[in-house]
mmCIF file of C-alpha atoms in Angstrom:
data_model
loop_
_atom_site.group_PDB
_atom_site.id
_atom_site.type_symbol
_atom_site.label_atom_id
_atom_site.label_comp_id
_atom_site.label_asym_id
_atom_site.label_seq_id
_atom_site.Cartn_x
_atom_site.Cartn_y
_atom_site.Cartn_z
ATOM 1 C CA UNK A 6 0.000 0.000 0.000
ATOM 2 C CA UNK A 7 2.930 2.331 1.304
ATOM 3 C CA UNK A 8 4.287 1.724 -2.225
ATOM 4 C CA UNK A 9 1.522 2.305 -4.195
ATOM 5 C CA UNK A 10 0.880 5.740 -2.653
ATOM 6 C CA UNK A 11 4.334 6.946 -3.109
ATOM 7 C CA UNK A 12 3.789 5.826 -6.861
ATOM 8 C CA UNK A 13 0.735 7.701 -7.192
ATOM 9 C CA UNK A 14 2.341 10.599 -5.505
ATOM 10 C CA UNK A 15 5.269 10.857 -7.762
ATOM 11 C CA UNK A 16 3.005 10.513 -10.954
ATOM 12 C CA UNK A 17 0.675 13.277 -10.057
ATOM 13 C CA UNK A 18 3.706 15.061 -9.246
ATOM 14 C CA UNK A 19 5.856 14.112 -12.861
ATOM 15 C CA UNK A 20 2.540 14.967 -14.830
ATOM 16 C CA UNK A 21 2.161 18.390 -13.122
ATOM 17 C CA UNK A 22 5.977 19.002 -14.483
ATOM 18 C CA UNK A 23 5.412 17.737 -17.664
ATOM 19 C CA UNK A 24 2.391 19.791 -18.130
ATOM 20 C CA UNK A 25 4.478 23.022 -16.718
ATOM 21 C CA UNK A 26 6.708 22.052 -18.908
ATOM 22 C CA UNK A 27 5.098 21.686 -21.855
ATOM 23 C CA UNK A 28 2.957 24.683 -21.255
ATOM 24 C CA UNK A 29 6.239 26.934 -21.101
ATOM 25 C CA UNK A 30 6.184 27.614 -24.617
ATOM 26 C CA UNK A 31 10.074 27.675 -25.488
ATOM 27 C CA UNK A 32 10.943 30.092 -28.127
ATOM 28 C CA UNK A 33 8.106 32.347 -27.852
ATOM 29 C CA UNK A 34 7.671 35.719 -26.874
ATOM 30 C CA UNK A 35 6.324 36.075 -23.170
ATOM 31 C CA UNK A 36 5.848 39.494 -22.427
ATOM 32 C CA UNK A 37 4.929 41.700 -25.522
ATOM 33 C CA UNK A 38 7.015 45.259 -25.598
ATOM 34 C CA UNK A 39 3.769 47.283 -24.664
ATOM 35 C CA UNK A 40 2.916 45.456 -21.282
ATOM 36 C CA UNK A 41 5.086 46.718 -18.255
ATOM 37 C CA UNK A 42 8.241 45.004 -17.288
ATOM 38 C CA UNK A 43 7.758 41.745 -14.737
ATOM 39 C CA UNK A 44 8.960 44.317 -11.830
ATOM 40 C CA UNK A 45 6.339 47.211 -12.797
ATOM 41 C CA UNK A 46 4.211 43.622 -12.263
ATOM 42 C CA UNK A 47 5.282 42.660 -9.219
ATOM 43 C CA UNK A 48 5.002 46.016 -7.564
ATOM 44 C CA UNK A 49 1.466 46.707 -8.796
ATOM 45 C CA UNK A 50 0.434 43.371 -7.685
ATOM 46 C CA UNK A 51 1.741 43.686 -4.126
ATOM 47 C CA UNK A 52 0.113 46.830 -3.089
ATOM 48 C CA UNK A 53 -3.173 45.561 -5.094
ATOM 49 C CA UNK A 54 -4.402 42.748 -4.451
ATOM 50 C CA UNK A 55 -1.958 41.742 -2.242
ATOM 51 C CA UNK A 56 -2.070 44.579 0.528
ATOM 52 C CA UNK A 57 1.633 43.913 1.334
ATOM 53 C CA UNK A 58 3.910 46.596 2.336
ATOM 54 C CA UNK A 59 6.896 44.168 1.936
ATOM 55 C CA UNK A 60 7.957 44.054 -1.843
ATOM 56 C CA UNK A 61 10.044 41.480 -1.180
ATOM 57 C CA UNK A 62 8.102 39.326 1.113
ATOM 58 C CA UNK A 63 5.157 39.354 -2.190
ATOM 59 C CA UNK A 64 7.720 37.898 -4.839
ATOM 60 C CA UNK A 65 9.682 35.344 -2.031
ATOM 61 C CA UNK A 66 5.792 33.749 -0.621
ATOM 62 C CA UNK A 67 3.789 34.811 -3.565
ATOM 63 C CA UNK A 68 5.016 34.940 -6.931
ATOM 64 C CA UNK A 69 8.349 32.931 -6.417
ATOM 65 C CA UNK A 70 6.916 30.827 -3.402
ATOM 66 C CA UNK A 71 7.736 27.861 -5.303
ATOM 67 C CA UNK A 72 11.626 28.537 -5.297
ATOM 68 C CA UNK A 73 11.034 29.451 -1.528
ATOM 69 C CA UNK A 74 9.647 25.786 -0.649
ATOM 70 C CA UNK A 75 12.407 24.448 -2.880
ATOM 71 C CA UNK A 76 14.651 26.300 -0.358
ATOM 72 C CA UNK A 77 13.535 25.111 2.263
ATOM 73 C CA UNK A 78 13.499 21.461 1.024
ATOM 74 C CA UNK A 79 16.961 21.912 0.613
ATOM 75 C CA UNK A 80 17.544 22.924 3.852
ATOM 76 C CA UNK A 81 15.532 20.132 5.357
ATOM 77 C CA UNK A 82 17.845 17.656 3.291
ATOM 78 C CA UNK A 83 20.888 19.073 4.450
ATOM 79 C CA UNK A 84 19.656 18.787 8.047
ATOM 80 C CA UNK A 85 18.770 15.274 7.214
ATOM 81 C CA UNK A 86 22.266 14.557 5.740
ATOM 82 C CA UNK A 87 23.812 16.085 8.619
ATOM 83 C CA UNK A 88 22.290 14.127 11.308
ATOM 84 C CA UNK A 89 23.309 10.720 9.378
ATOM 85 C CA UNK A 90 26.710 11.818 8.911
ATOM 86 C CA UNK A 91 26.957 12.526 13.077
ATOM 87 C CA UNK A 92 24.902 9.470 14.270
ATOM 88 C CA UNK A 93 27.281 7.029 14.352
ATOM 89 C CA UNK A 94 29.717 9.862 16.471
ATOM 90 C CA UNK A 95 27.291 10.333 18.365
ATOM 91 C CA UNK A 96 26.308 6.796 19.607
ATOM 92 C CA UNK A 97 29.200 4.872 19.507
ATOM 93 C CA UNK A 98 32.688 6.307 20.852
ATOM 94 C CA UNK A 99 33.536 9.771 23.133
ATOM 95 C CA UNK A 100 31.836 11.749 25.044
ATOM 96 C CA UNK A 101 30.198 15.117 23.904
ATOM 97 C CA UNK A 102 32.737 17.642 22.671
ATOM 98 C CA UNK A 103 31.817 20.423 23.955
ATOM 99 C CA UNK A 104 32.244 20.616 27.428
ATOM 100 C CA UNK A 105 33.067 23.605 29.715
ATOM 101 C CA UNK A 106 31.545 25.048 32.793
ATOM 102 C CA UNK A 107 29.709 28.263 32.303
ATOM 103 C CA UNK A 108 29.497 30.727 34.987
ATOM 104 C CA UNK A 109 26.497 31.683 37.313
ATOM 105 C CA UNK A 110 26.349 35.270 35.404
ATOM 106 C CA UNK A 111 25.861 33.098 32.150
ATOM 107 C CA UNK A 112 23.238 30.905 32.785
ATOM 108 C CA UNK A 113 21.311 33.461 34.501
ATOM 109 C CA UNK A 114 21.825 35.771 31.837
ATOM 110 C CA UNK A 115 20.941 33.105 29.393
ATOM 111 C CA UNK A 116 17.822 32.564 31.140
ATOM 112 C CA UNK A 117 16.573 35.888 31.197
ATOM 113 C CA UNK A 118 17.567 36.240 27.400
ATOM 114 C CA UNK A 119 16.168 32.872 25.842
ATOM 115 C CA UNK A 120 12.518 33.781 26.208
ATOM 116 C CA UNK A 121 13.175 37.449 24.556
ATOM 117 C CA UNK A 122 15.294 35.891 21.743
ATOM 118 C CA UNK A 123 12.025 33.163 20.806
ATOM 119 C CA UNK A 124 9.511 36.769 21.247
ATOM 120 C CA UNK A 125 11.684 38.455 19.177
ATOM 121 C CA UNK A 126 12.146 35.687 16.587
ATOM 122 C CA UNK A 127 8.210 35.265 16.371
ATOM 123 C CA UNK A 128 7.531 38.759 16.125
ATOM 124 C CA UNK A 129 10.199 39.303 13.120
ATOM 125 C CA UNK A 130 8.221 35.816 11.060
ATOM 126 C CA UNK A 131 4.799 37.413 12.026
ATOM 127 C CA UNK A 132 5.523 40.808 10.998
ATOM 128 C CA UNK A 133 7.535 39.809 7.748
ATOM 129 C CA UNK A 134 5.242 40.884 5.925
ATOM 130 C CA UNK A 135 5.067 44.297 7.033
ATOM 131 C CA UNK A 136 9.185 44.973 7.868
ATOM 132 C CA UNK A 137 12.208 43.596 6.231
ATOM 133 C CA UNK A 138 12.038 40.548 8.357
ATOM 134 C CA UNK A 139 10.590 37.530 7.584
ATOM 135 C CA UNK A 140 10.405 33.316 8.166
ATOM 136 C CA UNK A 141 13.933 32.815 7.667
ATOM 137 C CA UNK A 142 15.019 35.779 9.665
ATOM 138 C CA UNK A 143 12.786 34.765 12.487
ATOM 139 C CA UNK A 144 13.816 31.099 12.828
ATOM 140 C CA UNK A 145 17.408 31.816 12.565
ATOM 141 C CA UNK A 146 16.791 33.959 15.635
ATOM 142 C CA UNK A 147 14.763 31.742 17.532
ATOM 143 C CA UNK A 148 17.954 28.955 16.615
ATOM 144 C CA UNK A 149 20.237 31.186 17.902
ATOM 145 C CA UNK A 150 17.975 31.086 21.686
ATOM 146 C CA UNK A 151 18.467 27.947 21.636
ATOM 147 C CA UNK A 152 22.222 27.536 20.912
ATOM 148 C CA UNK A 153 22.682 30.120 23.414
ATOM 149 C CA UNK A 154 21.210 27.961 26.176
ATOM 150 C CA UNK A 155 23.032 24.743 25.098
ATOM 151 C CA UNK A 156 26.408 26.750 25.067
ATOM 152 C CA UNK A 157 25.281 28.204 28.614
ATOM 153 C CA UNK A 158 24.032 24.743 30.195
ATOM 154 C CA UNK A 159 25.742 21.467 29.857
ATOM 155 C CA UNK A 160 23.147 19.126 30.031
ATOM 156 C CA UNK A 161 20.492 21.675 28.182
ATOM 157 C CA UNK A 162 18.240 18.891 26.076
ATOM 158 C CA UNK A 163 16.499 19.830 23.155
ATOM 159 C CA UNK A 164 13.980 17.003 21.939
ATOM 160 C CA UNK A 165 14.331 15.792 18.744
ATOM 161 C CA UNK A 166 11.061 14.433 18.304
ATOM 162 C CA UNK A 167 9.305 17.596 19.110
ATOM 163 C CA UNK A 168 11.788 18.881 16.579
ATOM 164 C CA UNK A 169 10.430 16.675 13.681
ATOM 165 C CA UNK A 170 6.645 17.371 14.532
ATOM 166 C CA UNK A 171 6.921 20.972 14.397
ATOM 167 C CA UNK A 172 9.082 20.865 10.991
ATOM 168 C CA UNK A 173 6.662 18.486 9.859
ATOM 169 C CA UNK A 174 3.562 20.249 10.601
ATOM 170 C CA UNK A 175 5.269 23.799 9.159
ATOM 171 C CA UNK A 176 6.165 21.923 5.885
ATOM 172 C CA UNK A 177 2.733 20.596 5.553
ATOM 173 C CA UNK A 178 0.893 23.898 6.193
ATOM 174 C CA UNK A 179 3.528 25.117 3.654
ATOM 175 C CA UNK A 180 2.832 22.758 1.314
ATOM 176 C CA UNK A 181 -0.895 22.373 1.781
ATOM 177 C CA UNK A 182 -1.258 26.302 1.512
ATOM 178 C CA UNK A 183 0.339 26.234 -1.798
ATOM 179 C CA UNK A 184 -1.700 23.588 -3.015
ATOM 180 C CA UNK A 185 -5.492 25.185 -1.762
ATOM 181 C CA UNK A 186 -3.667 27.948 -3.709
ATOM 182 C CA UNK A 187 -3.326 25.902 -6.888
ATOM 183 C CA UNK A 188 -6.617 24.853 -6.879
ATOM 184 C CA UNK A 189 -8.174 27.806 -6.113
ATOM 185 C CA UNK A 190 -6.676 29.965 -8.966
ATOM 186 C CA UNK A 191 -4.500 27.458 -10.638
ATOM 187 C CA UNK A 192 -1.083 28.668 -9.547
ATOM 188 C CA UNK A 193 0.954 27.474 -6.358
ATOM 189 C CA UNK A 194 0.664 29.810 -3.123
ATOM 190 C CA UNK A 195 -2.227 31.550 -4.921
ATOM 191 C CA UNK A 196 -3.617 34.189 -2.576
ATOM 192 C CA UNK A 197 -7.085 32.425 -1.615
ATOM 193 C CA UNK A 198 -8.125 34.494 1.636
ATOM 194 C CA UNK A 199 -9.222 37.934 2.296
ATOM 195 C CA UNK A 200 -6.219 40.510 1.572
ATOM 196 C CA UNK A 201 -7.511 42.965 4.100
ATOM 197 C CA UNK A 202 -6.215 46.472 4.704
ATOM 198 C CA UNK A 203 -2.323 47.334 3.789
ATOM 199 C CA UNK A 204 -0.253 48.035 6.898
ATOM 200 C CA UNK A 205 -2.494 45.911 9.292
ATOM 201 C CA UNK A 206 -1.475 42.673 10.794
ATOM 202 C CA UNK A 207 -3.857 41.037 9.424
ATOM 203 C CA UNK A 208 -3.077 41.845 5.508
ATOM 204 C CA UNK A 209 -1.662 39.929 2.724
ATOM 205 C CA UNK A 210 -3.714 36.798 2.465
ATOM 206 C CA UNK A 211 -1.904 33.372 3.051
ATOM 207 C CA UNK A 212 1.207 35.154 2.859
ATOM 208 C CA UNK A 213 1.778 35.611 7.011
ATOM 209 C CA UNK A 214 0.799 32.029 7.281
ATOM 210 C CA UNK A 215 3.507 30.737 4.937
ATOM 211 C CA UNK A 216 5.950 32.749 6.638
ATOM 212 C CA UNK A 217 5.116 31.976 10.261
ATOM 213 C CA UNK A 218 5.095 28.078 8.979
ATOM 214 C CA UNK A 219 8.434 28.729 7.568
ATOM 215 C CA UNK A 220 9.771 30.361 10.681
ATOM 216 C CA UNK A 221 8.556 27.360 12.651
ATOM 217 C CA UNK A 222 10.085 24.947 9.766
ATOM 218 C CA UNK A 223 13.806 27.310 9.899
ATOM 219 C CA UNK A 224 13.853 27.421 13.699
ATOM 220 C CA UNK A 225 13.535 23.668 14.181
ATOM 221 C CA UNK A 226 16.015 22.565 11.413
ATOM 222 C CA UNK A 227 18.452 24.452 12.642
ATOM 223 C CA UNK A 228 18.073 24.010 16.367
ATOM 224 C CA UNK A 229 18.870 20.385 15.227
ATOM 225 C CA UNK A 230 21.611 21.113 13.735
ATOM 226 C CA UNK A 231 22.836 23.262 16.355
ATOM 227 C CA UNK A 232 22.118 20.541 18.747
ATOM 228 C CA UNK A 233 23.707 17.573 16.321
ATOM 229 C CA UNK A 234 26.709 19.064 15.985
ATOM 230 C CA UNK A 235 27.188 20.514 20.092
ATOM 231 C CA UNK A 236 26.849 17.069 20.765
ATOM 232 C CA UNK A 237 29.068 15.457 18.058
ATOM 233 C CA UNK A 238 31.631 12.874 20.446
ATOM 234 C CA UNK A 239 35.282 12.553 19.260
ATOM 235 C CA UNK A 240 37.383 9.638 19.322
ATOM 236 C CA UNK A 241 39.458 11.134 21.654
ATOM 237 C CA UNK A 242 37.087 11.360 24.294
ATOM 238 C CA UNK A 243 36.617 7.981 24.609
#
């Protein structure tokens, strides 16, 4: 059964490619000399429909979200690479590397600092569409909280199946946005919810969503990594 579905999977996927593909139209002009450039495009678009203040944010989620989930794809499969690399290290000889005693003005510090970093990581992915931030931005910020507190405490744990559920469930909601999109207007990450009022929170359609689901997706792949490679054994330890 397991076999079957990844079959079927992989040829809906291969005929949606062909048929891109096909439907490119090699050779031919795309954009006659009268209509305005792709960037006159892009700008019109974002401030209407779009209601996005963020230029950027509109092409990365909106009209190139595509390349953005191909991105992060490859981010998840160098995670996944890395991990596979350090198992074996990290199971079978040494003890962990890094190992130092912090002092009491550390960890305390750390303490106090950890829950600011993850507010101010979630506030730069939920505002990146409003501010030059966005979902990478924010999870690389909400990483660093974490590395912080596993540099600061010795036996700080970070759970790795937590980890895998919430880059899971951010891929999904990345994915399965896209693909409401697709059906809805017949183009991936098309904007399917109310675009509300420019400047406001609550603006820009699916576009905060896809950004707060790849914050969540950032900040757990590279806590992982972070945490992988603190915890990478040498030979010589053992």
């Amino acid at each position: 059964m397991k076999k079957f579905l990844v079959i079927l999977l992989l040829a809906v996927l291969g005929y949606y490619i062909a048929d891109t593909y096909f439907d490119i139209g090699f050779g031919q002009p795309h954009f006659v000399k009268s209509a305005a450039p792709v960037k006159d495009i892009y700008l019109a678009k974002t401030q209407n429909p779009l209601k996005v203040s963020n230029a950027v944010t509109s092409i990365v989620v909106n009209f190139r979200g595509f390349d953005t989930l191909g991105e992060v794809t490859v981010l998840f499969l160098a995670v996944t690479v890395l991990g596979s690399v350090l198992y074996k290290k990290r199971h079978h000889v040494g003890e962990r590397s890094v190992l130092f005693n912090s002092s009491s003005i550390v960890t305390s510090g750390s303490k106090l600092l950890f829950p600011a970093i993850i507010l101010l990581g979630a506030y730069v992915f939920i505002h990146g569409h409003l501010s030059p931030g966005g979902g990478f931005q924010g999870g690389v910020i909400i990483a660093t909280g974490f590395l912080l507190m596993l540099l600061a405490y010795e036996n700080y744990s970070v759970s790795h199946t937590a980890l895998s559920i919430v880059e899971s469930l951010a891929g999904i909601t990345f994915a399965g946005v896209g693909l409401l999109g697709f059906m809805h207007g017949g183009t991936f990450l098309q904007n399917f919810l109310p675009s509300g009022v420019m400047n406001n929170l609550f603006s820009g359609g699916v576009i905060p969503i896809i950004y707060i689901a790849v914050g969540f997706k950032v900040g757990a792949e590279l806590t992982g990594v972070i945490y992988t490679v603190l915890h990478e054994k040498g030979e010589n330890n053992g």
